[in-house]
mmCIF file of C-alpha atoms in Angstrom:
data_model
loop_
_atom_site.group_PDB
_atom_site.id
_atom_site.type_symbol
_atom_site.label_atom_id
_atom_site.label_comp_id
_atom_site.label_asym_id
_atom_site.label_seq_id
_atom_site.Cartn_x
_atom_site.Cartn_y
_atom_site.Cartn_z
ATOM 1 C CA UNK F 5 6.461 -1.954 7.367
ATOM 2 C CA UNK F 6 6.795 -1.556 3.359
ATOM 3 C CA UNK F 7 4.929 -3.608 0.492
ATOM 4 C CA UNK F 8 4.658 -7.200 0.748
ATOM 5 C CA UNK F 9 7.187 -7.539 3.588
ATOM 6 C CA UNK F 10 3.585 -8.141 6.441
ATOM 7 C CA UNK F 11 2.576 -11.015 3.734
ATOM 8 C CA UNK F 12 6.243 -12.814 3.443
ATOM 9 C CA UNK F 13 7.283 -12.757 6.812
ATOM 10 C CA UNK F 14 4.581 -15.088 8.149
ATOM 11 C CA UNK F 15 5.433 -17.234 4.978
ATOM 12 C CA UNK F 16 9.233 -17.306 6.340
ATOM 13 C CA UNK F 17 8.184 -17.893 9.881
ATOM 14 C CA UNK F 18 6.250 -21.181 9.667
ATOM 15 C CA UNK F 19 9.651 -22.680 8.319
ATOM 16 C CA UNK F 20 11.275 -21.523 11.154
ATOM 17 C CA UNK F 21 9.951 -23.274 13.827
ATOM 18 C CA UNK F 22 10.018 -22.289 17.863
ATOM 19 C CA UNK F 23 13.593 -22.574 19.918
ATOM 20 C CA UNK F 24 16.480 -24.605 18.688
ATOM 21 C CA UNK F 25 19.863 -25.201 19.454
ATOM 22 C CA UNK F 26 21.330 -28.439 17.480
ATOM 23 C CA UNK F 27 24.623 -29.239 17.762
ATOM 24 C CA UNK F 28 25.012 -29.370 14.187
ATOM 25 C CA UNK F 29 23.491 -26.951 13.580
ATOM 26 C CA UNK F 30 26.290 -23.767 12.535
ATOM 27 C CA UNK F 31 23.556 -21.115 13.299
ATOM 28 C CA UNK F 32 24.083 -22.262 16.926
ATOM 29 C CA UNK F 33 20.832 -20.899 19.254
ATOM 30 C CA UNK F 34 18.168 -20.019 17.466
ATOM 31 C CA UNK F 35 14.327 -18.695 18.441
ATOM 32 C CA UNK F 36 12.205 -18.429 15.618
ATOM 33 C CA UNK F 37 14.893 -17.896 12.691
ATOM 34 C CA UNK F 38 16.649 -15.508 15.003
ATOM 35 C CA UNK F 39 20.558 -16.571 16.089
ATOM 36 C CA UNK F 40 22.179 -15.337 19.559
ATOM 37 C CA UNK F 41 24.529 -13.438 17.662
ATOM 38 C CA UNK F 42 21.941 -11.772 15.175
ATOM 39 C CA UNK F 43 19.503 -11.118 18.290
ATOM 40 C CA UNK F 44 22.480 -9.210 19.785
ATOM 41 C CA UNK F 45 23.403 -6.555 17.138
ATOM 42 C CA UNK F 46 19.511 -5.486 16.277
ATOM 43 C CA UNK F 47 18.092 -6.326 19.804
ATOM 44 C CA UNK F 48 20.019 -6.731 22.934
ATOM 45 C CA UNK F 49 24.015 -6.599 22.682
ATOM 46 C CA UNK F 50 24.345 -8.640 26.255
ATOM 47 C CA UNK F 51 21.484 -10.861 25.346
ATOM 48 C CA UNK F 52 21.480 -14.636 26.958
ATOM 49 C CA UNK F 53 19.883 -17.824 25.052
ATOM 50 C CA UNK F 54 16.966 -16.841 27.852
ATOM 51 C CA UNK F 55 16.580 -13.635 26.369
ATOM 52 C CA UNK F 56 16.597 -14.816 22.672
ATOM 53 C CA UNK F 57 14.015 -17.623 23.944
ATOM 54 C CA UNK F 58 11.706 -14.814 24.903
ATOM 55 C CA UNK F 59 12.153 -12.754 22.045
ATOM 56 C CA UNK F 60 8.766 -10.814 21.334
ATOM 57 C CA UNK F 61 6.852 -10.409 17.726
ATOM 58 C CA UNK F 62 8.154 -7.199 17.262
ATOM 59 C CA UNK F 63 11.622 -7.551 18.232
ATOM 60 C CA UNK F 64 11.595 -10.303 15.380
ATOM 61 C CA UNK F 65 9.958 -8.145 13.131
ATOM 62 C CA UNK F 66 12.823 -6.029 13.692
ATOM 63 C CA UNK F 67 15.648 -8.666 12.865
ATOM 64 C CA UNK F 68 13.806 -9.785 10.065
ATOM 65 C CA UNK F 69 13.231 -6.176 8.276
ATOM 66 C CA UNK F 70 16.998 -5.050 9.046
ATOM 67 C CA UNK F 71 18.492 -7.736 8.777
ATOM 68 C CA UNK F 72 17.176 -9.823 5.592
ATOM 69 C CA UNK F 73 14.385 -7.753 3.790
ATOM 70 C CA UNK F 74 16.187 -4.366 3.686
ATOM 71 C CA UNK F 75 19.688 -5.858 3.288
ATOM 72 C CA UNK F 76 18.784 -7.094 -0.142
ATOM 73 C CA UNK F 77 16.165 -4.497 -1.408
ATOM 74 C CA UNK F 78 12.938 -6.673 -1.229
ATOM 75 C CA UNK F 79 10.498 -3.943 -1.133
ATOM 76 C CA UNK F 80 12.159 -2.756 -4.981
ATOM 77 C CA UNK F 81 11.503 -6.171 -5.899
ATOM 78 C CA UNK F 82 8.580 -7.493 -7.575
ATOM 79 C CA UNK F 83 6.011 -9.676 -5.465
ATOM 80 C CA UNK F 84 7.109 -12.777 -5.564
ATOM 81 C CA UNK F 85 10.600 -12.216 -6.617
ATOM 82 C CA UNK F 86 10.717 -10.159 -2.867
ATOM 83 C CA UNK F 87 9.645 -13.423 -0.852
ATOM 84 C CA UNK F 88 11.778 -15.649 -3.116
ATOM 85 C CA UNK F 89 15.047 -14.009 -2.629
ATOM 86 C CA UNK F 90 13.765 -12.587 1.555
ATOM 87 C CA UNK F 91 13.688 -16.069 2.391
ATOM 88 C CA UNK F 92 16.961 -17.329 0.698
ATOM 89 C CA UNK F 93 18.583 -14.444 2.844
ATOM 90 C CA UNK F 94 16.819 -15.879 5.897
ATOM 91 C CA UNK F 95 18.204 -19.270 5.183
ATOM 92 C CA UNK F 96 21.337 -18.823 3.387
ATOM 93 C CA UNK F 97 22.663 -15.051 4.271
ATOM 94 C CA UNK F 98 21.451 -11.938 2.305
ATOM 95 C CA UNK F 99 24.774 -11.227 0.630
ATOM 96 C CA UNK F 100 24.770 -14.573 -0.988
ATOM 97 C CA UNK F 101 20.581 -14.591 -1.862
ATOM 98 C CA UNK F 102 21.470 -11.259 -3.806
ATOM 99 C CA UNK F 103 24.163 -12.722 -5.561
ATOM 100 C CA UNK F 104 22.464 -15.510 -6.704
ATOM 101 C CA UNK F 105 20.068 -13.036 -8.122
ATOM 102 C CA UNK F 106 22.305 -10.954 -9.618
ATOM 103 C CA UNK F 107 23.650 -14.473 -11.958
ATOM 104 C CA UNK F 108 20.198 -15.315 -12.632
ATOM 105 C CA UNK F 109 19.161 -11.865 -14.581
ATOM 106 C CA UNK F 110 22.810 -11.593 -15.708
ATOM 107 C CA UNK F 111 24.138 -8.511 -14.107
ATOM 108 C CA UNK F 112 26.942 -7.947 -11.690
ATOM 109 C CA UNK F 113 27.390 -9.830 -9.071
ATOM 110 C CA UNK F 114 28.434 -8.013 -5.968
ATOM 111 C CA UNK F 115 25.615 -8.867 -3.337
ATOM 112 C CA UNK F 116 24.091 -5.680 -3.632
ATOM 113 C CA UNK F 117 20.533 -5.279 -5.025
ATOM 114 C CA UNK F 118 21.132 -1.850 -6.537
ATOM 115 C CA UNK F 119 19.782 -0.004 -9.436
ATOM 116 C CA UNK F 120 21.775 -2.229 -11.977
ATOM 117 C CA UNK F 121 19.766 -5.491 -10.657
ATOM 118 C CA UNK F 122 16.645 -3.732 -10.164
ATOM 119 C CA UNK F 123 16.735 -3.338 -14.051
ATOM 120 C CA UNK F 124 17.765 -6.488 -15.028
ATOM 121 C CA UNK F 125 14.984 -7.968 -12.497
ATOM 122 C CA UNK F 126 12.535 -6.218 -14.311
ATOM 123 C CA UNK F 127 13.826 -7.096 -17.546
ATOM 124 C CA UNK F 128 12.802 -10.187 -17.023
ATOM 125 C CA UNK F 129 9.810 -12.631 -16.078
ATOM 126 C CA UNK F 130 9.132 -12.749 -12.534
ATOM 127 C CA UNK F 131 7.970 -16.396 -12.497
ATOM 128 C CA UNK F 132 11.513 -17.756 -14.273
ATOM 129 C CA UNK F 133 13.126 -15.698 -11.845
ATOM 130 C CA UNK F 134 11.619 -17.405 -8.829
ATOM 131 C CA UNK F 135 11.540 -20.792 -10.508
ATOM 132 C CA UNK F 136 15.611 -20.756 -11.293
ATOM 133 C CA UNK F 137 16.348 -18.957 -7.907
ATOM 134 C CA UNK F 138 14.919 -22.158 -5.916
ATOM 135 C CA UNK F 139 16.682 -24.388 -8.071
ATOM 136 C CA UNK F 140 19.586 -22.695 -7.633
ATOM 137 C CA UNK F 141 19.329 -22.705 -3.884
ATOM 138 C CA UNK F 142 18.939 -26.457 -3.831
ATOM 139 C CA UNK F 143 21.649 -26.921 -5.829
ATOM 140 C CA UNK F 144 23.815 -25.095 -3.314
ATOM 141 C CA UNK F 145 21.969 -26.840 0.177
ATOM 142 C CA UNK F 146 23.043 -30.309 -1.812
ATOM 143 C CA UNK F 147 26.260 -29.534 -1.799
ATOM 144 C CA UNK F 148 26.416 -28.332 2.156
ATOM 145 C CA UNK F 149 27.722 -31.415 4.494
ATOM 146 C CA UNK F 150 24.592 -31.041 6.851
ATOM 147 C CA UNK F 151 22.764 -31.911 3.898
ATOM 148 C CA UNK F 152 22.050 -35.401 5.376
ATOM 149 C CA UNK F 153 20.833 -33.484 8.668
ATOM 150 C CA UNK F 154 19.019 -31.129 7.022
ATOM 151 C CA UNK F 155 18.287 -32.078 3.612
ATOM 152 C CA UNK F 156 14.548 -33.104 3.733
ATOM 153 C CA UNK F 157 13.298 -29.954 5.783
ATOM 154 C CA UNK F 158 15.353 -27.671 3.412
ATOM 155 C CA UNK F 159 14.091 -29.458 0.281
ATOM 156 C CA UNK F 160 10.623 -29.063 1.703
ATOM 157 C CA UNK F 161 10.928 -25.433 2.279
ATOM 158 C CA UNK F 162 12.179 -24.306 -0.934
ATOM 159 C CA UNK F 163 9.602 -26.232 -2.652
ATOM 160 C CA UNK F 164 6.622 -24.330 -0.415
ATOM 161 C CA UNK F 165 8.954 -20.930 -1.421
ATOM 162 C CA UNK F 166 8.630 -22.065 -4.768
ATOM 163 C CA UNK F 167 4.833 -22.295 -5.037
ATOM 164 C CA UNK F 168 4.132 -19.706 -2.591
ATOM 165 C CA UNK F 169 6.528 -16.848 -4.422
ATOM 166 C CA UNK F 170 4.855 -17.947 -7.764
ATOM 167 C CA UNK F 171 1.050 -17.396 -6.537
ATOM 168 C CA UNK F 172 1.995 -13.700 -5.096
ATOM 169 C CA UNK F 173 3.643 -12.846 -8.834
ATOM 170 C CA UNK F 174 1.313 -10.411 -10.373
ATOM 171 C CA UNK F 175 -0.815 -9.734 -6.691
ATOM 172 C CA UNK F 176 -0.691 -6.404 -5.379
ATOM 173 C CA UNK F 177 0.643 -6.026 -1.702
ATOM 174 C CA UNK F 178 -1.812 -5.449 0.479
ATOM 175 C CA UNK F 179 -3.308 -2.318 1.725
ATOM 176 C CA UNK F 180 -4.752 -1.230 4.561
ATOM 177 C CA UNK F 181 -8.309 0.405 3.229
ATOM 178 C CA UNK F 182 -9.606 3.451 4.719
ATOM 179 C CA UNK F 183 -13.246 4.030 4.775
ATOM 180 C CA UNK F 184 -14.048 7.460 3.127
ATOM 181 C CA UNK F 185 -17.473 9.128 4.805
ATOM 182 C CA UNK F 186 -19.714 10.225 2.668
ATOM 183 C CA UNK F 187 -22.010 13.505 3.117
ATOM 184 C CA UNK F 188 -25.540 12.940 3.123
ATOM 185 C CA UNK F 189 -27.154 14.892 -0.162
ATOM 186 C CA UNK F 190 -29.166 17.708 1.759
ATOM 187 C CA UNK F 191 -32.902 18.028 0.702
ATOM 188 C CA UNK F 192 -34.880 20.500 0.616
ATOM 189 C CA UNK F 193 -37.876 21.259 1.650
ATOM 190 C CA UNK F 194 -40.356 22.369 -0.648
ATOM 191 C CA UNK F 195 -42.543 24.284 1.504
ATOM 192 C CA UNK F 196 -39.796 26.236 2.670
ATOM 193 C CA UNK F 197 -38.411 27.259 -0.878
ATOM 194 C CA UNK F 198 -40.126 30.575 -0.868
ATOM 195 C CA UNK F 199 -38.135 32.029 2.528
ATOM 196 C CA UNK F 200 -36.875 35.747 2.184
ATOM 197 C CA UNK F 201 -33.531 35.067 0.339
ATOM 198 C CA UNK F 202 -33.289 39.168 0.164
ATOM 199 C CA UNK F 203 -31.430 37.932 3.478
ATOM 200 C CA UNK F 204 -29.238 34.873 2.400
ATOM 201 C CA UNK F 205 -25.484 35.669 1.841
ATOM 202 C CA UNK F 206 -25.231 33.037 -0.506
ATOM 203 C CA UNK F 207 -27.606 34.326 -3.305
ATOM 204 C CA UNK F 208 -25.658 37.750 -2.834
ATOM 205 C CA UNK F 209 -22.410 36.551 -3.149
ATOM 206 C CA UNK F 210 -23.984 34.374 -6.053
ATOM 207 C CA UNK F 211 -25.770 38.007 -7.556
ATOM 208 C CA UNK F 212 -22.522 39.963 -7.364
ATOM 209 C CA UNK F 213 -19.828 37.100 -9.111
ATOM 210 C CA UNK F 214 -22.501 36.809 -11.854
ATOM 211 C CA UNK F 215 -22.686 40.521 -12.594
ATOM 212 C CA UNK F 216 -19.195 41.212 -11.771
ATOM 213 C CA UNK F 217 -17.121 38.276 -13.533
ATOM 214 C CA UNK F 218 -18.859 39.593 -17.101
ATOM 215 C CA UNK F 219 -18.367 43.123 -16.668
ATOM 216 C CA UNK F 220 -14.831 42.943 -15.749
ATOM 217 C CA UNK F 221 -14.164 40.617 -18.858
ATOM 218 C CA UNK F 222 -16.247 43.454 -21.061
ATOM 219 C CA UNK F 223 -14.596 46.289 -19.765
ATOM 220 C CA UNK F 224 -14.227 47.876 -23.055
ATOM 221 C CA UNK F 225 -17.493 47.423 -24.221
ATOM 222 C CA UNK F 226 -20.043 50.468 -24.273
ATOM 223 C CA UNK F 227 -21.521 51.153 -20.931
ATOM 224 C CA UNK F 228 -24.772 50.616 -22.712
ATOM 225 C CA UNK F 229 -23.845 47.255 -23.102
ATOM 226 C CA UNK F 230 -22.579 46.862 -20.371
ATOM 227 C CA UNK F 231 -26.664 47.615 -18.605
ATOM 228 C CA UNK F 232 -28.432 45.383 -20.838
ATOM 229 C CA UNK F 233 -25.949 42.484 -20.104
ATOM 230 C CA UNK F 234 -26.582 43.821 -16.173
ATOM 231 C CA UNK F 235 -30.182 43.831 -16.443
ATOM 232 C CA UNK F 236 -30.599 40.177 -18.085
ATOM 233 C CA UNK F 237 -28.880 39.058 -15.109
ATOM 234 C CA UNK F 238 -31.202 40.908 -12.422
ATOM 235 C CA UNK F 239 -33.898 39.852 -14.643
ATOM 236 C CA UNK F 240 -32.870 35.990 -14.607
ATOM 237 C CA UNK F 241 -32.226 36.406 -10.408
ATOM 238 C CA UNK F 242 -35.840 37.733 -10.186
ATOM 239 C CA UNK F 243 -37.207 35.029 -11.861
ATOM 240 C CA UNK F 244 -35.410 32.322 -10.314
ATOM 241 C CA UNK F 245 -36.679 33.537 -7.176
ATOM 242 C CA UNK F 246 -40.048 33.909 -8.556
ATOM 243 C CA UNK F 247 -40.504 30.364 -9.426
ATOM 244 C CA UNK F 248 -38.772 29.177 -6.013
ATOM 245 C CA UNK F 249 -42.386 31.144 -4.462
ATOM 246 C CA UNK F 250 -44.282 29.767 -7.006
ATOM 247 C CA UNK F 251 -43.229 25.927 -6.335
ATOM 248 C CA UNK F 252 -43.070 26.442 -2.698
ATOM 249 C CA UNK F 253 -47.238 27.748 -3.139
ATOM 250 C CA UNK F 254 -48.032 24.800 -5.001
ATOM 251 C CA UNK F 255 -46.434 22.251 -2.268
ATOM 252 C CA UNK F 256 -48.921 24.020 0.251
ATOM 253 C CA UNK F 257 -51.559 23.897 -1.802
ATOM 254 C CA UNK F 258 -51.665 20.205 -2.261
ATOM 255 C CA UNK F 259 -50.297 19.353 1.061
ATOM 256 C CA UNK F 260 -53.747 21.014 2.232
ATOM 257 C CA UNK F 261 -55.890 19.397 -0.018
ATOM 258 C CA UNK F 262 -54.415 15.664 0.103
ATOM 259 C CA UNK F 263 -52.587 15.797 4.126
ATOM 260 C CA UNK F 264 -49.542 14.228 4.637
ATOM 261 C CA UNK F 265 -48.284 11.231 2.502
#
């Protein structure tokens, strides 16, 4: 889709793990990070648990883009900062992963990643960003009461987050290259150099720009001029072709005194 949002989503995926539906859980069913009720407004509005459990890659691309990365302005983020604060909205909600931001690079905090935040992200270092952002979030997940549940898996994926946020800082997102063809230089053939070029549209074309161009520059200048500037340029085109003969002569000559290399 946009910037590093192909290179974090895999990185948010691995922590979510296939289907789920714990009792304790408050997300209730879940396939792959995806809940009933978040499959149903981006994917299927009558969806079943047996729909979400068959969800496809590119419906969850979907959710994921819509619902997390877009909601709080990842791809205006720096890399790193994008995945830090993508997968805090995954976990925690976007509206509070934003504001969380917005205390950490001290603007305000409204859950909006705007143009405000944007500035005051890039006011400031990437890699404190991402480091106080994941100790943030723990700080929060300790406080939850399915912290006993929960608390080693979450602590274990914010501390992955942490290291894997500060190794894209400063990487460029990945792009797709596109192989550019390249023309083959064309080569001429010697022995053919000295063809009638009394007949090639080029050297006209090439004959009339280079008498024309200076004559309409010197328009004011003595037509006398004017025929001596003319006939240096005839006189150059002559010889030009003259040596083009004269090469292509001395190709045949020692072609037929040596044979072919």
């Amino acid at each position: 889709m946009d910037r590093n949002f192909a290179r974090a989503l895999p990185l948010v995926m691995k922590h979510e793990g296939g289907w789920a539906d714990h009792p304790a859980d408050p997300g209730g069913a879940t396939m792959k990070g995806v809940t009933l009720h978040t499959f149903r407004r981006y994917v299927k509005a009558d969806a079943t648990k047996d729909d979400l459990r068959a969800i496809t890659n590119e419906q969850i691309a979907t959710v994921y883009y819509r619902h997390y990365w877009a909601a709080v302005n990842a791809q205006a983020l720096p890399s790193g900062v994008d995945y830090a604060v993508f997968d805090f909205a995954v976990n925690s909600g976007p509206s509070r992963a934003a504001k969380y931001l917005q205390r950490i690079v001290s603007t305000t905090v409204d859950g909006r990643v705007g143009p405000k935040t944007l500035q005051a992200v890039e006011a400031m270092d990437p890699s404190e960003i991402i480091i106080k952002l994941c100790n943030a979030r723990m700080a929060f997940l300790r406080k939850l009461k399915h912290w006993p549940t929960f608390g080693n898996g979450w602590t274990r994926r914010v501390s992955e987050v942490r290291q894997d946020a500060l190794n894209m800082v400063g990487r460029p997102a990945d792009v797709k290259r596109i192989p550019v063809p390249v023309e083959k230089p064309v080569v001429k053939d010697p022995e053919n150099l000295d063809k009638p070029m009394a007949k090639s549209k080029t050297v006209w074309m090439w004959l009339t720009t280079a008498i024309g161009a200076p004559l309409a520059a010197l328009a004011d200048l003595d037509w006398r001029v004017q025929l001596v500037i003319v006939a240096v340029i005839v006189g150059f085109a002559i010889y030009a072709i003259k040596r083009r003969h004269d090469l292509a002569k001395v190709y045949r000559d020692l072609k037929a005194e040596f044979g072919e290399a």
